[in-house]
Structures are given as structure tokens and as C-alpha cells.
Tab-separated table of C-alpha atoms in Angstrom:
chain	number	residue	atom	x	y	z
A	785	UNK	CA	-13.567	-11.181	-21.365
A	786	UNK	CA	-10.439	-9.580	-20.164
A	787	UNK	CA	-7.214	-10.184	-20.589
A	788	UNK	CA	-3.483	-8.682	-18.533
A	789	UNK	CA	0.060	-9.065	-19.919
A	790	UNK	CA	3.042	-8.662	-17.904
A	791	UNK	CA	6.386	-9.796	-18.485
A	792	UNK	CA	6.949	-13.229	-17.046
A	793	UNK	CA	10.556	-12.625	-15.554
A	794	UNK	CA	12.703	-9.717	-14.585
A	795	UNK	CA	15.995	-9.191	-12.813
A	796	UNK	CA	17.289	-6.586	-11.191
A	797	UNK	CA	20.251	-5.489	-8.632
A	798	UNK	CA	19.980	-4.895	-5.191
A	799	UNK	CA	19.522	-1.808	-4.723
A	800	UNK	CA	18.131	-1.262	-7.523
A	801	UNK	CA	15.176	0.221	-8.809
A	802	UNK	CA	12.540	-1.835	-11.058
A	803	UNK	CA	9.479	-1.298	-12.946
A	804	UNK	CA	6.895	-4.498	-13.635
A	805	UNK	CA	4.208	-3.344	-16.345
A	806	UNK	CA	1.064	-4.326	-16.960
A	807	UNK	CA	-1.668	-4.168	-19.710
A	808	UNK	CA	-5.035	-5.012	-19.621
A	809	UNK	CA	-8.336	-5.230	-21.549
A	810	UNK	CA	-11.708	-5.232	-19.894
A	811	UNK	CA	-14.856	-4.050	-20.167
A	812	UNK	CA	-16.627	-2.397	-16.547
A	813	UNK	CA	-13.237	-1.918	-15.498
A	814	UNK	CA	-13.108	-0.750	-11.599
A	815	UNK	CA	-9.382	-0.873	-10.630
A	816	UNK	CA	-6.088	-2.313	-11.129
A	817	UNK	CA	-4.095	-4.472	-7.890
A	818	UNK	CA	-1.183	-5.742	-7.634
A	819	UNK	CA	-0.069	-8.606	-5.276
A	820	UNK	CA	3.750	-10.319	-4.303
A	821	UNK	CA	3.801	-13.880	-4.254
A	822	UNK	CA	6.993	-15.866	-2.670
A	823	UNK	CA	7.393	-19.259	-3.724
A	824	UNK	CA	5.416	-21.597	-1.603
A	825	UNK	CA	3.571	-18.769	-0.107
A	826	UNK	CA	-0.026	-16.742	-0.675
A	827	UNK	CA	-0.473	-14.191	-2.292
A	828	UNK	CA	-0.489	-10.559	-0.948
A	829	UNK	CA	-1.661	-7.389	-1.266
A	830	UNK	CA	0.296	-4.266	-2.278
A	831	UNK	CA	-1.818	-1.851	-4.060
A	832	UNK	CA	-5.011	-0.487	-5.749
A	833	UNK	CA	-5.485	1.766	-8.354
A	834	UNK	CA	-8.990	2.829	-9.225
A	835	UNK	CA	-8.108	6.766	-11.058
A	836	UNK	CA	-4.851	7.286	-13.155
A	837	UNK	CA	-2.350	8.017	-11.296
A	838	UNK	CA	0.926	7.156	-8.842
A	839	UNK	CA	-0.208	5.654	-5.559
A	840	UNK	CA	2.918	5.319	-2.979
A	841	UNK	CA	3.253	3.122	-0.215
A	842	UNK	CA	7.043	2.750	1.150
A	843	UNK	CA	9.390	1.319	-1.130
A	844	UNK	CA	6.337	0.391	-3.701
A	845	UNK	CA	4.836	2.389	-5.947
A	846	UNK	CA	1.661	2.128	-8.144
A	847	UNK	CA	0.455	3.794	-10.882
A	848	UNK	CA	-2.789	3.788	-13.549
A	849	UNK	CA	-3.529	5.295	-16.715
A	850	UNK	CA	-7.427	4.121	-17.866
A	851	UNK	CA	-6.619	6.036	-20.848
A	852	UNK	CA	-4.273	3.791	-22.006
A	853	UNK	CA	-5.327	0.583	-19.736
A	854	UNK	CA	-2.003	0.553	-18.651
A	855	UNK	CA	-0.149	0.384	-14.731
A	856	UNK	CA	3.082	-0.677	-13.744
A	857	UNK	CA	4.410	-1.760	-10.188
A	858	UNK	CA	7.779	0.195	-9.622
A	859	UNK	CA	10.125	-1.221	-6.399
A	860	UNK	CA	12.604	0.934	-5.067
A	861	UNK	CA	16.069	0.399	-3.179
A	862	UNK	CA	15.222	-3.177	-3.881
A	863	UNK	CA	15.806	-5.870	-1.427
A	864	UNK	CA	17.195	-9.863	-1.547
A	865	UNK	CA	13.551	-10.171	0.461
A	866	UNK	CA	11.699	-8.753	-2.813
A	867	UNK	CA	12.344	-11.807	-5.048
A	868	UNK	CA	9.167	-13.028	-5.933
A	869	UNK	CA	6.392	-13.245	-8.689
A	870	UNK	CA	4.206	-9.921	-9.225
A	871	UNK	CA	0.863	-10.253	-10.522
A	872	UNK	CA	-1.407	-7.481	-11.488
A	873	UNK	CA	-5.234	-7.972	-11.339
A	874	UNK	CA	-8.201	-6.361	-12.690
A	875	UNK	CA	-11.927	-6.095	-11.258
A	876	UNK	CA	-14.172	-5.980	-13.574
A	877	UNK	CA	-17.829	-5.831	-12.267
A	878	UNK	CA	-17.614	-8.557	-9.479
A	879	UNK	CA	-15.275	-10.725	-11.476
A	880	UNK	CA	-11.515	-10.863	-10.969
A	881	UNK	CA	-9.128	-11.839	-13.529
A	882	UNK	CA	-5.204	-11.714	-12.648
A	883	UNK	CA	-1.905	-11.601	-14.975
A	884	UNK	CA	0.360	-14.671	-15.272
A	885	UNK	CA	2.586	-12.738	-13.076
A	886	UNK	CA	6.719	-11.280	-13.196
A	887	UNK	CA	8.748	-13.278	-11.427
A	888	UNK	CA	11.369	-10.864	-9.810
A	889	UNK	CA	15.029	-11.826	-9.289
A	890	UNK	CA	17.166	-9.461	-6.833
A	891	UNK	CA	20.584	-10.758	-7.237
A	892	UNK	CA	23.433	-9.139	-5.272
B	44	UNK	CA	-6.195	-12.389	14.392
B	45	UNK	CA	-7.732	-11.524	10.525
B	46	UNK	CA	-7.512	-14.585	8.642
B	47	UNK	CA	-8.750	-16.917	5.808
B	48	UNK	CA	-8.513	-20.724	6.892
B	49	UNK	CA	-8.531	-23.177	4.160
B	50	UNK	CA	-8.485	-27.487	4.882
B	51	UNK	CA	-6.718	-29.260	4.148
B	52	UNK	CA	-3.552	-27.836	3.137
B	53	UNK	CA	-2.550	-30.892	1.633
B	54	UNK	CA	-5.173	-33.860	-0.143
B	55	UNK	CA	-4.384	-36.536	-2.824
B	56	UNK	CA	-7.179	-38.224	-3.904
B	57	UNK	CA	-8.499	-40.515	-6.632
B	58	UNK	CA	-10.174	-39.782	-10.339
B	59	UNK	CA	-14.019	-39.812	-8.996
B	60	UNK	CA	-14.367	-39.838	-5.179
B	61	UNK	CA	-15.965	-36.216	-4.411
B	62	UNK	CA	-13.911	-34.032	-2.132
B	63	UNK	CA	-14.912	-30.353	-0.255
B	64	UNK	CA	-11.886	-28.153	0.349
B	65	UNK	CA	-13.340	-25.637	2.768
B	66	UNK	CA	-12.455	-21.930	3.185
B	67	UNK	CA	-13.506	-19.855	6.530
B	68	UNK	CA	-12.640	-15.891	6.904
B	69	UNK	CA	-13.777	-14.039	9.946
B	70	UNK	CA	-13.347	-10.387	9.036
B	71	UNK	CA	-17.407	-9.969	8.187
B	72	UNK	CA	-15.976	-9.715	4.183
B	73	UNK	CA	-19.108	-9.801	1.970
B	74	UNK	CA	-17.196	-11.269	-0.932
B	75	UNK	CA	-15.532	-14.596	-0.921
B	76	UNK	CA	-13.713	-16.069	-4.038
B	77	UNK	CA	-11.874	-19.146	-4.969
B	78	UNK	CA	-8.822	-19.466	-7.507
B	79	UNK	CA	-6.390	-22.361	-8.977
B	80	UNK	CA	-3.249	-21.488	-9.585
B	81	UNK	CA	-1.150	-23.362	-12.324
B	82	UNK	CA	2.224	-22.952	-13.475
B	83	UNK	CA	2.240	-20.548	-16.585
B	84	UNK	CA	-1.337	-19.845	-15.825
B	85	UNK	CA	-1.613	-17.664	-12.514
B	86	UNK	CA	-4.528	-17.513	-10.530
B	87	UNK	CA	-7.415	-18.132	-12.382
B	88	UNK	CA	-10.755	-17.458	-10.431
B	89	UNK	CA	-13.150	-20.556	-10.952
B	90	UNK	CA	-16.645	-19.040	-8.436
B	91	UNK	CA	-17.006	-15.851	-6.556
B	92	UNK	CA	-19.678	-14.682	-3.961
B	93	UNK	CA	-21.219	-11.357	-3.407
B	94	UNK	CA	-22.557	-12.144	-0.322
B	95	UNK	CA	-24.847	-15.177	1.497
B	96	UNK	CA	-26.688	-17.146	-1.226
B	97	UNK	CA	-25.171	-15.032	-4.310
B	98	UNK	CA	-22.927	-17.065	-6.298
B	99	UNK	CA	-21.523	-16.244	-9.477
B	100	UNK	CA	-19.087	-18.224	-11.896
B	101	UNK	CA	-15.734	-17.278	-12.675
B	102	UNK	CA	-13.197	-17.977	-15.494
B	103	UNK	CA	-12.667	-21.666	-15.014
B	104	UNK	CA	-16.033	-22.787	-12.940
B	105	UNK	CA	-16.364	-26.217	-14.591
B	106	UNK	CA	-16.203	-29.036	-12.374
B	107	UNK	CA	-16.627	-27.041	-9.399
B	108	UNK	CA	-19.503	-26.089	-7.267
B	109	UNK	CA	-19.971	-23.589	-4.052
B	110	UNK	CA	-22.147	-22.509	-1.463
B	111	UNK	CA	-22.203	-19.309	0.741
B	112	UNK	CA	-24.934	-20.539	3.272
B	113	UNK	CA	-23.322	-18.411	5.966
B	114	UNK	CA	-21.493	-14.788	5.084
B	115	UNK	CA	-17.923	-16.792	6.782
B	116	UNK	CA	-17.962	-20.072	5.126
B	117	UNK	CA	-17.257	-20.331	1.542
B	118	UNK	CA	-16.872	-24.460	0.672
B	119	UNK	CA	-15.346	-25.351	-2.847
B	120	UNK	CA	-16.565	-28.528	-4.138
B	121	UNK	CA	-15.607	-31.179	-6.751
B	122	UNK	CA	-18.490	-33.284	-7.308
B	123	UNK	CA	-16.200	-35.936	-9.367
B	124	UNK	CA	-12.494	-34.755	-9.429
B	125	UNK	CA	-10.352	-35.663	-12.589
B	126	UNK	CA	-6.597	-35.647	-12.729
B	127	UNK	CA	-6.746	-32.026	-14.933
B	128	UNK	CA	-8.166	-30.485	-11.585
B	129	UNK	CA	-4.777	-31.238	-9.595
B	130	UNK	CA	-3.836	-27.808	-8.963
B	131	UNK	CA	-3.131	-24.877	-5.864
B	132	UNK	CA	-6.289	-23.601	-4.927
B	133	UNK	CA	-6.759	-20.490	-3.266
B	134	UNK	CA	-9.376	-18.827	-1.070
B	135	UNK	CA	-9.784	-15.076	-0.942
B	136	UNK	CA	-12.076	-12.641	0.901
B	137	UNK	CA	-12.623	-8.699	0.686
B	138	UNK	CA	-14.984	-6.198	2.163
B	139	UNK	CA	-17.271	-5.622	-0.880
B	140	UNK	CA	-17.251	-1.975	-0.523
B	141	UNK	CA	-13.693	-1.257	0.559
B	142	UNK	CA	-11.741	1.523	-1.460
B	143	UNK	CA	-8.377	-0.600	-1.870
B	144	UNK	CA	-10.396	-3.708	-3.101
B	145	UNK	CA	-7.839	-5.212	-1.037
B	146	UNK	CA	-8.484	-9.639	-0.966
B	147	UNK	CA	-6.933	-11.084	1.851
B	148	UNK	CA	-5.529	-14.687	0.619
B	149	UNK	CA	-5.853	-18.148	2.764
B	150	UNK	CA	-2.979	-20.142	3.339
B	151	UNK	CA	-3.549	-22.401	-0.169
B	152	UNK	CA	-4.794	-25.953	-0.964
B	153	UNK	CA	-2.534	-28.024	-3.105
B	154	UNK	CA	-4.529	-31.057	-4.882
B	155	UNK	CA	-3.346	-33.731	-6.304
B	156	UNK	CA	-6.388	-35.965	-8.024
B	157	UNK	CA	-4.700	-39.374	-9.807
């Protein structure tokens, strides 16, 4: 089966920059995602990683090492607006399997 | 405008009485997939669907069924709901083939079974 761990709660200033990690085991592993949840809300995409290494888009970064079945999320010039839970999700033939999830605090 | 459509949003029901939360995306995705999210847990995926008439089980499929009869429609069914099934369901579609892998999320179904 496979199996992600991420931390389950980080904080972090505004302005700020954080990085959410992730570790996973799988077997047939595709690609690592990552999706923001705000309370109350759906879940949404950010980023895909299918070869190591940093994938940018804006303010979010992602990046993969299959070597290591590692990836971590990093957020910069963090916002009040990026508070909210994290999760990182692997593909593994057709099956998905996703983390518990980092819930992010930006506090002033 | 893209979208996944889940009803109902909102459905408390009794130990027993079958129930079909349905899930409708109209971006021509080949792969469909429900979840339950739990606090603690995250998403867990309980059935996934390649495509029309391919079915497959996920993590947590008991108690559940599904049907992809047509490549939008993607029903999730609880045959006879007990209390452990209260939970926020989620519906998800992707293009099969698409480089990001990118699953586009419905709005959520939160069920409450006494």
C-alpha cells in the first residue's frame, strides 16, 4: 500500500517563507501533488511533480526527489489568505492516496 | 463554466435507509473518483473510475458502491448507511492523460447517518 507523512501543523509569519514536507512510500509511483484546503472549502490544486526536481508557479513552489521519495511544498512572501491545510498526494497506478495534511497558520 | 456538481450538499439520514449522493463533471475527464474526508484522517479515496464501465476500489470501498454508466456521471452509493459512514465526501475528476494529474474537486457532501 502506500503511505505519506507530513507534519500536521505549522506556523509561520507573514511574510514569511515556509516549507511543508512530505514523505511517501509506494510502489508504481507516477507523481507527487499537492493541494490547499481552507476550512469549509474543497480542495485545490497547486502542483505536480512527476521527475525530481523544483517546479515554480508564483509564490508556490514544488519540488521531488524519487530517489529519496521525498517533496516538500515551499510558500513564499506568505499571505493572511494562505492559512489553510496542505496535503500532498501520491498516484500510484490509478489509485490515489493523500497525506493527513499541514495545517498552515500565517499569523501577523 | 468547468465544474464538478455534487447533491446534496447537506443529508442526515437514518442507520439503514439507502441513500445516492451524486457527482456530475462536464469537462469530458475520463477519471472520476470519490473520497471521505475525516478529521485526523484526510481524504481517503473509497472507488475510482478509469473511464465508462471501469470501476476500481480504493482505500476505504466498504459499504460503498458506484457506477460510471455515462463518462459525466459518477453516483456514490450506500446500500445500508451506518453511523461510522457520517463523514465529508468528496467528488473529483481529471483528464486521465493530463501531464499535471491535476483533479478538479466538487463542492463536498457532508453526511450525517444516526
Amino acid at each position: 500500500g502506500q503511505s505519506l507523512e507530513q507534519p500536521s501543523e505549522v506556523t509561520a509569519v507573514e511574510g514569511a517563507i515556509v516549507q511543508i514536507n512530505c514523505t511517501y512510500q509506494t510502489s508504481g509511483f507516477y507523481g507527487l501533488s499537492w493541494y490547499q484546503q481552507h476550512d469549509g472549502g474543497a480542495p485545490t490544486f497547486l502542483s505536480y511533480n512527476a521527475l525530481d526536481g523544483l517546479e515554480e508557479t508564483g509564490r508556490f513552489s514544488s519540488f521531488l526527489s524519487r530517489s529519496d521519495s521525498y517533496g516538500y511544498l515551499l510558500l513564499q512572501e506568505l499571505q493572511m489568505k494562505d492559512s489553510a491545510s496542505y496535503f500532498c498526494a501520491v498516484k500510484s497506478y490509478q489509485k490515489v492516496t493523500f497525506g493527513i495534511g499541514t495545517k498552515l497558520q500565517v499569523i501577523p | 463554466e468547468a465544474q464538478v456538481t455534487q447533491n446534496p450538499r447537506y443529508l442526515i439520514t437514518v442507520t439503514g435507509k439507502k441513500l445516492t449522493v451524486t457527482c456530475s463533471q462536464n469537462m469530458n475527464h475520463e477519471y472520476m473518483s470519490w473520497y471521505r474526508q475525516d478529521p485526523g484522517l484526510g481524504l481517503r479515496q473509497i472507488y475510482y473510475s478509469m473511464n465508462v464501465e471501469v470501476t476500481d476500489k480504493g482505500d476505504v470501498p466498504e459499504g460503498y458502491k458506484v457506477s460510471r454508466k455515462e463518462k459525466r456521471n459518477f453516483p456514490l452509493i450506500l446500500e445500508s448507511p451506518s453511523p461510522n459512514q457520517t463523514s465529508l465526501y468528496f467528488c473529483a475528476s481529471s483528464l486521465e492523460q493530463g501531464a499535471s494529474n491535476e483533479q478538479f474537486f466538487g463542492p463536498g457532501t457532508r453526511l450525517t447517518v444516526l
